[in-house]
């Protein structure tokens, strides 16, 4: 009852708002979600046209019609008219090459993402590099948000049920969508009696949510443009030199400094028709001559905890001198109890661990 009353008050307050005097972005008021929070952030933060845009949160069609751009409300998807809603029954649009139906965040990213990336890396929007990052950020960040808003499960529920699988614990609160959801008012929070004040209080919470999820988007953008992209060359060089350490190319060495390697390795394997070939990756803990070295097992897939070939069971959980004796290799530092990573004081020692692990 309290929430319904607040919604009516907000609609009445919205009718007293004015959208003249500057460009405005419209979205719905009431309970907000991650998709429109991010859609608004991407436009206002990254697209110069919207840098000073006002936000109008309402469901009043007349007020929405006055807005330059509308996201997540209005029942229209028409990029030529700057309308980006996905709730209409006929809407089935997906990101190129993907199967997940878009939310308002996905729509805004699909149409403005290349401009965002282009501005960040100072490259033409139609360049291969921009396109590569545009796809990567969608797959790594935006798509899960689209699925969450459209009620699409990561796994097919019928397949899960048929396999008799049950979740070991709840992870419902461990998502960006849940984080944004917690910023909504509680049902029994005090509500200002004045409708304008009530809407302003709700809008302030939305602005907080938009900023919060936007910060996560910016971190992802920074990672893929400033760290992931430069790592391509590092991993490509190491992939090409694998036979120096193992004639079958099962050991890859990142010389000088470690870099994000998993995504690039899987791509390189696929491009070279060598899927599943690399089993161990060696890299220094820090970029100094005296650095210790790590040996890490390649996971079966990017998000898997299963290694293609874990380090030997007899080594797991042991350290230092005791591990030296068990492995018959000098300089051992540790092998994790799960067998997915180990360490040695030197490169030669780490390489010896990798070569011996291949035989066991």
Short mmCIF file of C-alpha atoms in Angstrom, two decimals:
data_model
loop_
_atom_site.label_atom_id
_atom_site.label_comp_id
_atom_site.label_asym_id
_atom_site.label_seq_id
_atom_site.Cartn_x
_atom_site.Cartn_y
_atom_site.Cartn_z
CA UNK A 1 0.00 0.00 0.00
CA UNK A 2 2.79 2.40 0.93
CA UNK A 3 4.70 1.65 -2.28
CA UNK A 4 1.57 2.05 -4.42
CA UNK A 5 0.89 5.37 -2.72
CA UNK A 6 4.46 6.48 -3.41
CA UNK A 7 4.08 5.56 -7.10
CA UNK A 8 0.92 7.65 -7.44
CA UNK A 9 2.63 10.56 -5.68
CA UNK A 10 5.61 10.27 -7.97
CA UNK A 11 3.43 10.34 -11.09
CA UNK A 12 1.69 13.46 -9.86
CA UNK A 13 5.04 15.05 -9.06
CA UNK A 14 6.35 14.17 -12.49
CA UNK A 15 3.59 16.20 -14.10
CA UNK A 16 5.00 19.27 -12.35
CA UNK A 17 8.47 18.72 -13.83
CA UNK A 18 9.72 20.69 -16.81
CA UNK A 19 12.06 19.31 -19.44
CA UNK A 20 12.76 22.56 -21.26
CA UNK A 21 16.04 24.40 -20.94
CA UNK A 22 18.30 21.55 -22.02
CA UNK A 23 18.56 18.05 -23.36
CA UNK A 24 16.82 15.42 -21.21
CA UNK A 25 17.06 11.64 -20.86
CA UNK A 26 13.82 10.01 -19.82
CA UNK A 27 13.34 6.73 -18.00
CA UNK A 28 10.67 5.30 -15.75
CA UNK A 29 10.27 6.19 -12.09
CA UNK A 30 9.48 3.73 -9.31
CA UNK A 31 11.58 0.62 -8.71
CA UNK A 32 14.78 0.85 -10.76
CA UNK A 33 17.02 -1.83 -12.20
CA UNK A 34 20.61 -2.22 -13.32
CA UNK A 35 19.88 -1.90 -17.03
CA UNK A 36 18.44 1.62 -17.11
CA UNK A 37 20.88 2.72 -14.40
CA UNK A 38 23.79 1.71 -16.65
CA UNK A 39 22.14 2.98 -19.85
CA UNK A 40 21.79 6.45 -18.33
CA UNK A 41 25.35 6.37 -17.03
CA UNK A 42 26.90 5.38 -20.35
CA UNK A 43 25.16 8.22 -22.14
CA UNK A 44 25.85 10.95 -19.60
CA UNK A 45 29.41 9.91 -18.77
CA UNK A 46 30.80 8.86 -22.14
CA UNK A 47 28.82 10.56 -24.93
CA UNK A 48 29.50 14.32 -25.15
CA UNK A 49 26.00 15.07 -26.46
CA UNK A 50 24.59 13.92 -23.12
CA UNK A 51 27.25 15.28 -20.76
CA UNK A 52 24.89 17.89 -19.28
CA UNK A 53 21.66 16.00 -19.86
CA UNK A 54 18.96 16.23 -17.24
CA UNK A 55 17.26 13.08 -16.01
CA UNK A 56 13.48 12.80 -16.09
CA UNK A 57 12.07 9.75 -14.32
CA UNK A 58 8.39 9.36 -15.11
CA UNK A 59 5.85 7.22 -16.90
CA UNK A 60 3.87 10.21 -18.10
CA UNK A 61 3.83 9.89 -21.94
CA UNK A 62 3.59 13.64 -22.45
CA UNK A 63 6.69 14.32 -20.37
CA UNK A 64 8.55 11.45 -22.00
CA UNK A 65 7.71 12.84 -25.45
CA UNK A 66 9.53 16.03 -24.48
CA UNK A 67 12.75 14.10 -23.75
CA UNK A 68 15.49 13.92 -26.35
CA UNK A 69 16.21 10.27 -25.48
CA UNK A 70 14.18 7.63 -23.65
CA UNK A 71 15.51 4.39 -22.17
CA UNK A 72 13.65 1.41 -20.66
CA UNK A 73 10.18 2.91 -20.96
CA UNK A 74 7.74 4.01 -23.64
CA UNK A 75 7.30 0.76 -25.56
CA UNK A 76 9.37 1.91 -28.56
CA UNK A 77 12.72 0.85 -29.97
CA UNK A 78 13.68 3.34 -32.65
CA UNK A 79 17.31 4.48 -32.62
CA UNK A 80 16.58 7.17 -35.22
CA UNK A 81 14.22 8.75 -32.68
CA UNK A 82 16.48 7.99 -29.69
CA UNK A 83 13.99 5.54 -28.19
CA UNK A 84 15.49 2.49 -26.47
CA UNK A 85 12.86 0.35 -24.77
CA UNK A 86 12.77 -3.45 -24.81
CA UNK A 87 9.50 -4.31 -23.06
CA UNK A 88 7.24 -4.45 -26.11
CA UNK A 89 5.97 -7.91 -27.11
CA UNK A 90 7.50 -7.66 -30.57
CA UNK A 91 11.00 -6.86 -29.32
CA UNK A 92 13.52 -9.63 -30.06
CA UNK A 93 16.70 -7.68 -30.81
CA UNK A 94 20.03 -9.21 -29.80
CA UNK A 95 23.65 -8.08 -29.95
CA UNK A 96 25.41 -9.19 -33.18
CA UNK A 97 26.47 -12.80 -32.90
CA UNK A 98 24.78 -13.34 -29.51
CA UNK A 99 21.46 -14.94 -28.58
CA UNK A 100 20.49 -12.97 -25.46
CA UNK A 101 17.66 -10.48 -25.88
CA UNK A 102 18.83 -6.95 -25.11
CA UNK A 103 17.79 -4.75 -22.22
CA UNK A 104 18.02 -0.96 -22.31
CA UNK A 105 21.68 -1.24 -21.29
CA UNK A 106 22.41 -3.59 -24.18
CA UNK A 107 20.57 -1.33 -26.61
CA UNK A 108 22.49 1.77 -25.56
CA UNK A 109 25.77 -0.15 -25.61
CA UNK A 110 25.05 -1.64 -29.03
CA UNK A 111 24.45 1.80 -30.51
CA UNK A 112 26.95 3.89 -28.53
CA UNK A 113 29.55 1.38 -27.35
CA UNK A 114 31.87 1.82 -30.31
CA UNK A 115 31.91 5.58 -29.80
CA UNK A 116 32.73 5.05 -26.12
CA UNK A 117 35.62 2.73 -26.95
CA UNK A 118 36.82 4.86 -29.86
CA UNK A 119 37.10 7.88 -27.62
CA UNK A 120 38.91 5.88 -24.96
CA UNK A 121 41.63 4.44 -27.23
CA UNK A 122 41.71 7.21 -29.86
CA UNK A 123 40.98 4.83 -32.73
CA UNK A 124 38.34 5.03 -35.50
CA UNK A 125 34.98 3.51 -34.63
CA UNK A 126 35.20 1.20 -37.64
CA UNK A 127 38.64 -0.15 -36.70
CA UNK A 128 39.15 -3.82 -35.95
CA UNK A 129 40.50 -3.00 -32.49
CA UNK A 130 37.38 -1.06 -31.50
CA UNK A 131 35.18 -3.86 -32.81
CA UNK A 132 37.19 -6.44 -30.87
CA UNK A 133 36.79 -4.60 -27.56
CA UNK A 134 33.15 -3.76 -28.32
CA UNK A 135 32.36 -7.46 -28.60
CA UNK A 136 34.52 -8.39 -25.62
CA UNK A 137 32.92 -5.93 -23.20
CA UNK A 138 29.46 -7.03 -24.30
CA UNK A 139 30.27 -10.69 -23.68
CA UNK A 140 32.07 -10.07 -20.39
CA UNK A 141 29.83 -7.45 -18.81
CA UNK A 142 26.72 -6.25 -20.64
CA UNK A 143 25.24 -9.58 -21.72
CA UNK A 144 24.82 -10.92 -18.19
CA UNK A 145 23.00 -7.72 -17.28
CA UNK A 146 20.72 -8.07 -20.31
CA UNK A 147 19.95 -11.66 -19.33
CA UNK A 148 19.26 -10.68 -15.71
CA UNK A 149 16.77 -8.00 -16.70
CA UNK A 150 15.00 -10.27 -19.19
CA UNK A 151 14.80 -13.22 -16.79
CA UNK A 152 17.16 -15.43 -18.79
CA UNK A 153 19.08 -18.07 -16.84
CA UNK A 154 22.75 -18.79 -17.41
CA UNK A 155 21.87 -22.48 -17.76
CA UNK A 156 18.77 -24.03 -19.27
CA UNK A 157 16.49 -24.71 -16.27
CA UNK A 158 14.96 -27.79 -17.95
CA UNK A 159 18.42 -29.21 -18.61
CA UNK A 160 19.48 -28.59 -15.02
CA UNK A 161 16.33 -30.29 -13.71
CA UNK A 162 16.75 -33.24 -16.07
CA UNK A 163 20.32 -33.72 -14.84
CA UNK A 164 19.13 -33.68 -11.23
CA UNK A 165 21.48 -30.84 -10.31
CA UNK A 166 20.84 -28.60 -7.33
CA UNK A 167 22.55 -25.39 -6.29
CA UNK A 168 24.86 -25.78 -3.31
CA UNK A 169 24.18 -22.24 -2.12
CA UNK A 170 22.35 -19.06 -3.12
CA UNK A 171 24.28 -16.55 -5.19
CA UNK A 172 21.33 -14.27 -5.89
CA UNK A 173 22.81 -11.39 -3.94
CA UNK A 174 26.20 -11.70 -5.59
CA UNK A 175 25.41 -9.89 -8.83
CA UNK A 176 25.49 -6.34 -10.12
CA UNK A 177 21.72 -6.51 -10.54
CA UNK A 178 21.31 -7.37 -6.88
CA UNK A 179 23.69 -4.57 -5.90
CA UNK A 180 21.58 -2.03 -7.79
CA UNK A 181 18.38 -3.54 -6.43
CA UNK A 182 19.52 -3.01 -2.85
CA UNK A 183 19.76 0.73 -3.50
CA UNK A 184 15.99 0.95 -4.01
CA UNK A 185 13.96 2.19 -1.04
CA UNK A 186 12.63 -0.48 1.29
CA UNK A 187 8.87 -0.94 1.28
CA UNK A 188 8.54 0.52 4.77
CA UNK A 189 11.05 3.38 4.53
CA UNK A 190 9.62 6.79 5.46
CA UNK A 191 8.26 8.67 2.43
CA UNK A 192 8.19 12.48 2.27
CA UNK A 193 4.64 13.77 2.21
CA UNK A 194 5.38 16.27 -0.54
CA UNK A 195 5.25 14.47 -3.93
CA UNK A 196 8.15 16.49 -5.34
CA UNK A 197 10.34 15.70 -2.35
CA UNK A 198 9.37 12.04 -2.57
CA UNK A 199 10.38 11.88 -6.24
CA UNK A 200 13.61 13.74 -5.55
CA UNK A 201 14.49 11.25 -2.83
CA UNK A 202 13.82 8.34 -5.18
CA UNK A 203 15.79 10.01 -7.97
CA UNK A 204 18.73 10.51 -5.62
CA UNK A 205 18.81 6.78 -5.00
CA UNK A 206 18.68 6.13 -8.73
CA UNK A 207 21.58 8.52 -9.31
CA UNK A 208 23.55 6.61 -6.68
CA UNK A 209 22.76 3.30 -8.40
CA UNK A 210 23.65 4.70 -11.82
CA UNK A 211 26.99 5.96 -10.55
CA UNK A 212 27.73 2.69 -8.75
CA UNK A 213 27.13 0.37 -11.69
CA UNK A 214 28.75 2.90 -13.99
CA UNK A 215 31.95 2.69 -11.95
CA UNK A 216 31.97 -1.06 -12.54
CA UNK A 217 31.47 -0.52 -16.26
CA UNK A 218 34.35 1.96 -16.32
CA UNK A 219 36.61 -0.53 -14.57
CA UNK A 220 35.77 -3.11 -17.22
CA UNK A 221 36.35 -0.54 -19.97
CA UNK A 222 39.71 0.41 -18.46
CA UNK A 223 40.73 -3.21 -18.10
CA UNK A 224 40.01 -4.16 -21.71
CA UNK A 225 41.52 -1.01 -23.21
CA UNK A 226 44.54 -0.54 -20.93
CA UNK A 227 45.45 -4.07 -19.80
CA UNK A 228 43.72 -6.78 -21.82
CA UNK A 229 44.45 -5.26 -25.23
CA UNK A 230 48.22 -4.71 -24.65
CA UNK A 231 48.45 -8.26 -23.29
CA UNK A 232 47.50 -9.66 -26.72
CA UNK A 233 50.98 -9.03 -28.07
CA UNK A 234 52.66 -10.48 -24.98
CA UNK A 235 50.66 -13.69 -25.13
CA UNK A 236 50.93 -13.96 -28.90
CA UNK A 237 54.74 -13.80 -28.66
CA UNK A 238 54.79 -16.42 -25.90
CA UNK A 239 52.41 -18.70 -27.81
CA UNK A 240 54.65 -18.60 -30.88
CA UNK A 241 57.71 -19.58 -28.79
CA UNK A 242 56.24 -22.63 -27.02
CA UNK A 243 58.36 -25.19 -28.84
CA UNK A 244 61.46 -23.71 -27.21
CA UNK A 245 60.36 -25.34 -23.94
CA UNK A 246 58.38 -28.37 -25.05
CA UNK A 247 58.41 -29.82 -28.56
CA UNK A 248 54.66 -30.43 -28.37
CA UNK A 249 53.98 -26.84 -27.35
CA UNK A 250 52.36 -27.69 -24.01
CA UNK A 251 54.30 -25.12 -21.97
CA UNK A 252 53.95 -21.37 -22.55
CA UNK A 253 56.33 -18.89 -20.92
CA UNK A 254 55.54 -15.22 -20.35
CA UNK A 255 58.97 -13.64 -20.20
CA UNK A 256 59.76 -10.54 -18.21
CA UNK A 257 56.30 -9.91 -16.78
CA UNK A 258 53.01 -11.66 -16.36
CA UNK A 259 49.95 -10.42 -18.26
CA UNK A 260 46.28 -11.45 -18.54
CA UNK A 261 46.65 -14.54 -20.70
CA UNK A 262 43.60 -16.80 -20.54
CA UNK A 263 41.31 -15.11 -23.05
CA UNK A 264 44.13 -14.58 -25.51
CA UNK A 265 45.42 -18.13 -25.15
CA UNK A 266 42.03 -19.67 -25.90
CA UNK A 267 41.66 -17.39 -28.93
CA UNK A 268 45.13 -18.19 -30.23
CA UNK A 269 44.56 -21.92 -29.80
CA UNK A 270 41.31 -21.69 -31.72
CA UNK A 271 42.84 -19.59 -34.49
CA UNK A 272 45.72 -22.05 -34.84
CA UNK A 273 43.53 -25.17 -34.58
CA UNK A 274 45.31 -26.23 -31.38
CA UNK A 275 42.48 -26.13 -28.87
CA UNK A 276 43.46 -27.62 -25.52
CA UNK A 277 47.13 -27.85 -26.42
CA UNK A 278 48.76 -25.64 -23.74
CA UNK A 279 48.71 -27.20 -20.28
CA UNK A 280 50.99 -24.98 -18.19
CA UNK A 281 51.82 -21.27 -18.23
CA UNK A 282 54.99 -19.98 -16.53
CA UNK A 283 55.48 -16.36 -15.48
CA UNK A 284 57.53 -14.31 -12.99
CA UNK A 285 55.83 -12.99 -9.86
CA UNK A 286 57.23 -9.52 -10.58
CA UNK A 287 59.29 -7.92 -13.38
CA UNK A 288 62.70 -8.15 -11.67
CA UNK A 289 65.69 -10.45 -12.34
CA UNK A 290 65.46 -12.06 -8.90
CA UNK A 291 61.73 -12.77 -9.11
CA UNK A 292 60.26 -16.10 -8.15
CA UNK A 293 58.32 -17.95 -10.85
CA UNK A 294 54.85 -19.40 -10.96
CA UNK A 295 53.57 -22.42 -12.85
CA UNK A 296 49.85 -22.21 -13.46
CA UNK A 297 47.64 -24.88 -14.97
CA UNK A 298 45.43 -23.82 -17.87
CA UNK A 299 41.72 -24.17 -16.98
CA UNK A 300 39.47 -26.21 -19.21
CA UNK A 301 37.62 -22.98 -19.99
CA UNK A 302 37.90 -19.34 -18.91
CA UNK A 303 35.43 -19.64 -16.04
CA UNK A 304 36.27 -23.22 -15.05
CA UNK A 305 37.95 -24.32 -11.82
CA UNK A 306 38.99 -27.56 -13.53
CA UNK A 307 42.51 -27.65 -14.97
CA UNK A 308 43.41 -29.39 -18.21
CA UNK A 309 46.20 -31.16 -16.34
CA UNK A 310 46.55 -30.36 -12.62
CA UNK A 311 49.94 -30.53 -10.97
CA UNK A 312 50.73 -34.01 -9.59
CA UNK A 313 48.66 -35.16 -6.64
CA UNK A 314 51.79 -36.11 -4.66
CA UNK A 315 53.05 -32.51 -4.78
CA UNK A 316 49.88 -30.79 -3.62
CA UNK A 317 49.87 -29.01 -0.30
CA UNK A 318 53.65 -29.25 0.21
CA UNK A 319 56.20 -26.43 0.41
CA UNK A 320 59.89 -25.55 0.33
CA UNK A 321 62.45 -28.23 1.27
CA UNK A 322 59.83 -30.92 1.74
CA UNK A 323 58.49 -30.28 -1.75
CA UNK A 324 62.05 -30.26 -3.15
CA UNK A 325 62.51 -33.80 -1.87
CA UNK A 326 59.13 -35.06 -3.09
CA UNK A 327 59.50 -33.57 -6.57
CA UNK A 328 63.28 -34.07 -6.79
CA UNK A 329 63.54 -30.46 -8.00
CA UNK A 330 65.49 -27.70 -6.26
CA UNK A 331 63.99 -24.34 -5.33
CA UNK A 332 60.35 -25.38 -4.98
CA UNK A 333 58.22 -22.87 -3.08
CA UNK A 334 54.76 -24.46 -3.01
CA UNK A 335 52.05 -26.35 -4.84
CA UNK A 336 48.49 -25.40 -4.00
CA UNK A 337 46.37 -28.08 -2.34
CA UNK A 338 44.00 -27.96 -5.34
CA UNK A 339 46.90 -28.50 -7.75
CA UNK A 340 46.17 -25.58 -10.06
CA UNK A 341 49.24 -23.47 -9.30
CA UNK A 342 52.74 -23.78 -7.89
CA UNK A 343 55.93 -21.81 -7.50
CA UNK A 344 59.69 -22.05 -7.66
CA UNK A 345 62.54 -19.70 -6.78
CA UNK A 346 63.83 -19.66 -10.36
CA UNK A 347 62.67 -19.97 -13.96
CA UNK A 348 64.73 -23.12 -14.45
CA UNK A 349 63.08 -24.67 -11.41
CA UNK A 350 59.58 -23.75 -12.57
CA UNK A 351 60.32 -25.14 -16.03
CA UNK A 352 61.61 -28.35 -14.47
CA UNK A 353 58.36 -28.64 -12.48
CA UNK A 354 56.31 -28.17 -15.64
CA UNK A 355 58.27 -30.73 -17.63
CA UNK A 356 58.11 -33.30 -14.85
CA UNK A 357 54.39 -32.71 -14.34
CA UNK A 358 53.83 -33.48 -18.01
CA UNK A 359 55.26 -36.96 -17.43
CA UNK A 360 53.27 -37.78 -14.29
#
